């Protein structure tokens, strides 16, 4: 029985998990169906194993040529991300409306504490991002973050860890998509100023806009939207800070800000502030996925250097200036503290951020599914009718699931806070540090001065991650319990309010 193209590729890669190149695809189909490449003799003794005029051979040749052309086009399309585009994609992944929550962090910790935490956490996040890039170069078979499981643990244990990480990866990114539905509703409600309109209407509008922005299947294509996203968030930040600065000037700059934490700061509030800062730097979960499409992966250090400089500068200035201009009563996001009119304008300018940042997360889930479900099929290249149909279907299902999660769970915002504390600490801090010990370390931990320094540094990062994992999760739960105890009403599923 003759075998189909997909069956041939699956047989050639059985047990390896690898993808076939263009030439390997041709060889797989011809050889498994009884042909051999020109220049070799088959078991039948003829030059090509079968006559060139055989109808089935002609059909195979035509199909293989089609497959090879689609494969070549797809490989070019998904291997053209430049280091500059990687910077944009990573910034868009992290720098969203959460930027305008930084003034609240400074209000909780004081100007000195907020600055130290923001800069310090940023340095740790950039270092661990560098470790992730090195792992990607050394182990190119790691396509998405969850794939490191089989590298960290041997044999069956590694496979189990990989499966667990795959579930966590999709679950966590999906929650990030769902969060954009809530932000979208809040933005439209603020802009329109009419609370009588059912919130589900704005939720549906958000779904449609996220779908449109999620259609580009490659991160290189998404990077074009990324420039719009970056300009949008910077404009929203400037509008908010300028408006707040004008108000502060009218008060002779006496807004009540302090260099030190306010009285009554509890350990729980401090950990919540630390978790919020960590969340602002939570881009590394998508880094493996983005680097998979780089044209020159070795250029990633340039991206990390620029990324670190930009993010630390934006977060520190936004947090410090926002807190200084607005004072201890600043809200999160800060644009809600800038007055009704300014809030409407700022939210309107920031609308692209909500949809483009959310769309990149949707694309990440889509690429994860395509790379695993269609790893040996041209469907994954999204350049055929079937490929586009599959891609659009995945996008629709992903958005519908995220929408249902956001609308159906009454305590979704609380759930997001808890899961962020649970998983951000791992993806951003202690897992990359563990990768250094298991996958990158050369020689013993104390075999040289360099290794001693790196052992201490990565050990410290693991400790920080575990503290945020335990204490941060506890603080989030404690804050949620206190909030509802103080009379906050629990929302109803699919409510108009």
PDB file of C-alpha atoms in Angstrom, residues 190-334:
ATOM      1  CA  UNK A 190     -14.376  54.765  30.442  1.00  0.00           C
ATOM      2  CA  UNK A 191     -14.186  56.240  26.938  1.00  0.00           C
ATOM      3  CA  UNK A 192     -17.940  56.202  26.318  1.00  0.00           C
ATOM      4  CA  UNK A 193     -18.810  57.199  29.869  1.00  0.00           C
ATOM      5  CA  UNK A 194     -22.183  55.426  29.684  1.00  0.00           C
ATOM      6  CA  UNK A 195     -22.420  52.694  32.309  1.00  0.00           C
ATOM      7  CA  UNK A 196     -25.932  51.753  31.148  1.00  0.00           C
ATOM      8  CA  UNK A 197     -24.526  49.900  28.144  1.00  0.00           C
ATOM      9  CA  UNK A 198     -24.233  46.173  28.832  1.00  0.00           C
ATOM     10  CA  UNK A 199     -20.620  45.176  29.504  1.00  0.00           C
ATOM     11  CA  UNK A 200     -21.060  42.082  27.328  1.00  0.00           C
ATOM     12  CA  UNK A 201     -21.339  44.390  24.316  1.00  0.00           C
ATOM     13  CA  UNK A 202     -17.856  45.777  24.958  1.00  0.00           C
ATOM     14  CA  UNK A 203     -16.612  42.274  25.656  1.00  0.00           C
ATOM     15  CA  UNK A 204     -17.898  41.141  22.250  1.00  0.00           C
ATOM     16  CA  UNK A 205     -16.296  44.157  20.545  1.00  0.00           C
ATOM     17  CA  UNK A 206     -13.013  43.278  22.255  1.00  0.00           C
ATOM     18  CA  UNK A 207     -13.296  39.699  20.973  1.00  0.00           C
ATOM     19  CA  UNK A 208     -13.746  40.845  17.370  1.00  0.00           C
ATOM     20  CA  UNK A 209     -10.827  43.286  17.525  1.00  0.00           C
ATOM     21  CA  UNK A 210      -8.560  40.685  19.140  1.00  0.00           C
ATOM     22  CA  UNK A 211      -9.481  38.254  16.353  1.00  0.00           C
ATOM     23  CA  UNK A 212      -8.548  40.739  13.622  1.00  0.00           C
ATOM     24  CA  UNK A 213      -5.222  41.585  15.281  1.00  0.00           C
ATOM     25  CA  UNK A 214      -4.414  37.882  15.805  1.00  0.00           C
ATOM     26  CA  UNK A 215      -4.687  36.885  12.136  1.00  0.00           C
ATOM     27  CA  UNK A 216      -0.965  37.359  11.220  1.00  0.00           C
ATOM     28  CA  UNK A 217       0.549  33.895  11.860  1.00  0.00           C
ATOM     29  CA  UNK A 218       4.205  34.873  12.284  1.00  0.00           C
ATOM     30  CA  UNK A 219       5.855  37.062  14.901  1.00  0.00           C
ATOM     31  CA  UNK A 220       7.691  38.961  12.173  1.00  0.00           C
ATOM     32  CA  UNK A 221       4.290  40.015  10.822  1.00  0.00           C
ATOM     33  CA  UNK A 222       3.105  40.861  14.349  1.00  0.00           C
ATOM     34  CA  UNK A 223       6.147  43.079  14.914  1.00  0.00           C
ATOM     35  CA  UNK A 224       4.654  45.606  12.487  1.00  0.00           C
ATOM     36  CA  UNK A 225       1.695  45.993  14.829  1.00  0.00           C
ATOM     37  CA  UNK A 226       4.198  46.048  17.683  1.00  0.00           C
ATOM     38  CA  UNK A 227       5.493  49.459  16.609  1.00  0.00           C
ATOM     39  CA  UNK A 228       1.940  50.803  16.757  1.00  0.00           C
ATOM     40  CA  UNK A 229       1.527  49.240  20.201  1.00  0.00           C
ATOM     41  CA  UNK A 230       4.713  50.828  21.552  1.00  0.00           C
ATOM     42  CA  UNK A 231       3.868  54.299  20.242  1.00  0.00           C
ATOM     43  CA  UNK A 232       0.365  53.932  21.677  1.00  0.00           C
ATOM     44  CA  UNK A 233       1.442  53.048  25.225  1.00  0.00           C
ATOM     45  CA  UNK A 234       4.120  55.748  25.250  1.00  0.00           C
ATOM     46  CA  UNK A 235       1.546  58.325  24.151  1.00  0.00           C
ATOM     47  CA  UNK A 236      -0.880  57.177  26.867  1.00  0.00           C
ATOM     48  CA  UNK A 237       1.878  57.387  29.490  1.00  0.00           C
ATOM     49  CA  UNK A 238       2.897  60.891  28.373  1.00  0.00           C
ATOM     50  CA  UNK A 239      -0.703  62.144  28.349  1.00  0.00           C
ATOM     51  CA  UNK A 240      -1.238  60.807  31.869  1.00  0.00           C
ATOM     52  CA  UNK A 241       2.029  62.204  33.235  1.00  0.00           C
ATOM     53  CA  UNK A 242       1.583  65.622  31.614  1.00  0.00           C
ATOM     54  CA  UNK A 243      -1.963  65.931  32.966  1.00  0.00           C
ATOM     55  CA  UNK A 244      -0.820  64.798  36.416  1.00  0.00           C
ATOM     56  CA  UNK A 245       2.119  67.201  36.263  1.00  0.00           C
ATOM     57  CA  UNK A 246      -0.173  70.145  35.497  1.00  0.00           C
ATOM     58  CA  UNK A 247      -2.317  69.249  38.514  1.00  0.00           C
ATOM     59  CA  UNK A 248       0.774  68.912  40.707  1.00  0.00           C
ATOM     60  CA  UNK A 249       2.015  72.325  39.565  1.00  0.00           C
ATOM     61  CA  UNK A 250      -1.278  73.889  40.655  1.00  0.00           C
ATOM     62  CA  UNK A 251      -0.697  72.346  44.091  1.00  0.00           C
ATOM     63  CA  UNK A 252       2.851  73.759  44.205  1.00  0.00           C
ATOM     64  CA  UNK A 253       4.105  70.171  43.841  1.00  0.00           C
ATOM     65  CA  UNK A 254       2.834  69.292  47.308  1.00  0.00           C
ATOM     66  CA  UNK A 255       1.169  66.014  46.413  1.00  0.00           C
ATOM     67  CA  UNK A 256       2.201  64.146  49.543  1.00  0.00           C
ATOM     68  CA  UNK A 257       4.712  61.758  48.009  1.00  0.00           C
ATOM     69  CA  UNK A 258       7.413  60.330  50.254  1.00  0.00           C
ATOM     70  CA  UNK A 259      10.835  58.809  49.809  1.00  0.00           C
ATOM     71  CA  UNK A 260       9.947  56.123  52.341  1.00  0.00           C
ATOM     72  CA  UNK A 261       7.127  53.579  52.662  1.00  0.00           C
ATOM     73  CA  UNK A 262       3.911  54.847  54.270  1.00  0.00           C
ATOM     74  CA  UNK A 263       3.078  53.918  57.826  1.00  0.00           C
ATOM     75  CA  UNK A 264       1.149  50.695  58.140  1.00  0.00           C
ATOM     76  CA  UNK A 265       2.860  48.939  55.236  1.00  0.00           C
ATOM     77  CA  UNK A 266       2.367  45.222  55.851  1.00  0.00           C
ATOM     78  CA  UNK A 267       4.409  42.285  54.619  1.00  0.00           C
ATOM     79  CA  UNK A 268       1.422  41.233  52.525  1.00  0.00           C
ATOM     80  CA  UNK A 269       1.239  44.593  50.718  1.00  0.00           C
ATOM     81  CA  UNK A 270       4.997  44.570  50.175  1.00  0.00           C
ATOM     82  CA  UNK A 271       4.842  41.140  48.534  1.00  0.00           C
ATOM     83  CA  UNK A 272       1.929  42.238  46.357  1.00  0.00           C
ATOM     84  CA  UNK A 273       4.016  45.196  45.174  1.00  0.00           C
ATOM     85  CA  UNK A 274       6.946  42.874  44.416  1.00  0.00           C
ATOM     86  CA  UNK A 275       4.644  40.498  42.521  1.00  0.00           C
ATOM     87  CA  UNK A 276       3.285  43.413  40.470  1.00  0.00           C
ATOM     88  CA  UNK A 277       6.800  44.471  39.486  1.00  0.00           C
ATOM     89  CA  UNK A 278       7.676  40.884  38.562  1.00  0.00           C
ATOM     90  CA  UNK A 279       4.522  40.710  36.441  1.00  0.00           C
ATOM     91  CA  UNK A 280       5.668  43.832  34.581  1.00  0.00           C
ATOM     92  CA  UNK A 281       8.822  41.951  33.531  1.00  0.00           C
ATOM     93  CA  UNK A 282       7.011  38.716  32.638  1.00  0.00           C
ATOM     94  CA  UNK A 283       8.014  38.409  28.983  1.00  0.00           C
ATOM     95  CA  UNK A 284      10.332  35.393  29.169  1.00  0.00           C
ATOM     96  CA  UNK A 285       7.485  32.867  28.942  1.00  0.00           C
ATOM     97  CA  UNK A 286       7.228  33.743  25.226  1.00  0.00           C
ATOM     98  CA  UNK A 287      10.946  34.193  24.499  1.00  0.00           C
ATOM     99  CA  UNK A 288      11.617  30.661  23.224  1.00  0.00           C
ATOM    100  CA  UNK A 289       8.609  30.974  20.894  1.00  0.00           C
ATOM    101  CA  UNK A 290       9.816  34.312  19.531  1.00  0.00           C
ATOM    102  CA  UNK A 291      13.444  33.219  19.073  1.00  0.00           C
ATOM    103  CA  UNK A 292      12.286  30.196  17.053  1.00  0.00           C
ATOM    104  CA  UNK A 293      11.590  32.602  14.183  1.00  0.00           C
ATOM    105  CA  UNK A 294      14.839  34.593  14.343  1.00  0.00           C
ATOM    106  CA  UNK A 295      16.839  34.789  11.133  1.00  0.00           C
ATOM    107  CA  UNK A 296      20.092  35.091  13.125  1.00  0.00           C
ATOM    108  CA  UNK A 297      19.462  33.685  16.635  1.00  0.00           C
ATOM    109  CA  UNK A 298      22.974  34.620  17.792  1.00  0.00           C
ATOM    110  CA  UNK A 299      21.893  38.291  17.640  1.00  0.00           C
ATOM    111  CA  UNK A 300      19.624  37.857  20.655  1.00  0.00           C
ATOM    112  CA  UNK A 301      22.051  39.563  23.141  1.00  0.00           C
ATOM    113  CA  UNK A 302      21.522  42.830  21.237  1.00  0.00           C
ATOM    114  CA  UNK A 303      17.777  42.453  21.746  1.00  0.00           C
ATOM    115  CA  UNK A 304      18.150  41.718  25.463  1.00  0.00           C
ATOM    116  CA  UNK A 305      20.449  44.702  26.012  1.00  0.00           C
ATOM    117  CA  UNK A 306      18.101  47.166  24.315  1.00  0.00           C
ATOM    118  CA  UNK A 307      15.067  45.561  25.939  1.00  0.00           C
ATOM    119  CA  UNK A 308      16.533  45.865  29.426  1.00  0.00           C
ATOM    120  CA  UNK A 309      17.518  49.498  28.983  1.00  0.00           C
ATOM    121  CA  UNK A 310      14.113  50.481  27.599  1.00  0.00           C
ATOM    122  CA  UNK A 311      11.987  48.575  30.116  1.00  0.00           C
ATOM    123  CA  UNK A 312      13.888  49.635  33.236  1.00  0.00           C
ATOM    124  CA  UNK A 313      13.872  53.267  32.082  1.00  0.00           C
ATOM    125  CA  UNK A 314      10.154  53.287  31.232  1.00  0.00           C
ATOM    126  CA  UNK A 315       9.060  51.547  34.424  1.00  0.00           C
ATOM    127  CA  UNK A 316      11.252  53.613  36.740  1.00  0.00           C
ATOM    128  CA  UNK A 317      10.357  56.992  35.227  1.00  0.00           C
ATOM    129  CA  UNK A 318       6.652  56.170  34.945  1.00  0.00           C
ATOM    130  CA  UNK A 319       6.499  54.918  38.523  1.00  0.00           C
ATOM    131  CA  UNK A 320       8.526  57.746  40.046  1.00  0.00           C
ATOM    132  CA  UNK A 321       6.951  60.623  38.100  1.00  0.00           C
ATOM    133  CA  UNK A 322       3.435  59.235  38.395  1.00  0.00           C
ATOM    134  CA  UNK A 323       3.795  58.868  42.166  1.00  0.00           C
ATOM    135  CA  UNK A 324       5.414  62.300  42.547  1.00  0.00           C
ATOM    136  CA  UNK A 325       2.728  64.046  40.452  1.00  0.00           C
ATOM    137  CA  UNK A 326      -0.338  62.236  41.812  1.00  0.00           C
ATOM    138  CA  UNK A 327       0.693  61.299  45.344  1.00  0.00           C
ATOM    139  CA  UNK A 328      -0.222  58.402  47.641  1.00  0.00           C
ATOM    140  CA  UNK A 329      -3.819  58.239  46.364  1.00  0.00           C
ATOM    141  CA  UNK A 330      -2.759  57.142  42.882  1.00  0.00           C
ATOM    142  CA  UNK A 331      -4.913  54.413  41.353  1.00  0.00           C
ATOM    143  CA  UNK A 332      -3.895  51.478  39.213  1.00  0.00           C
ATOM    144  CA  UNK A 333      -3.711  52.031  36.289  1.00  0.00           C
ATOM    145  CA  UNK A 334      -2.620  55.618  36.910  1.00  0.00           C
TER     146      UNK A 334
END
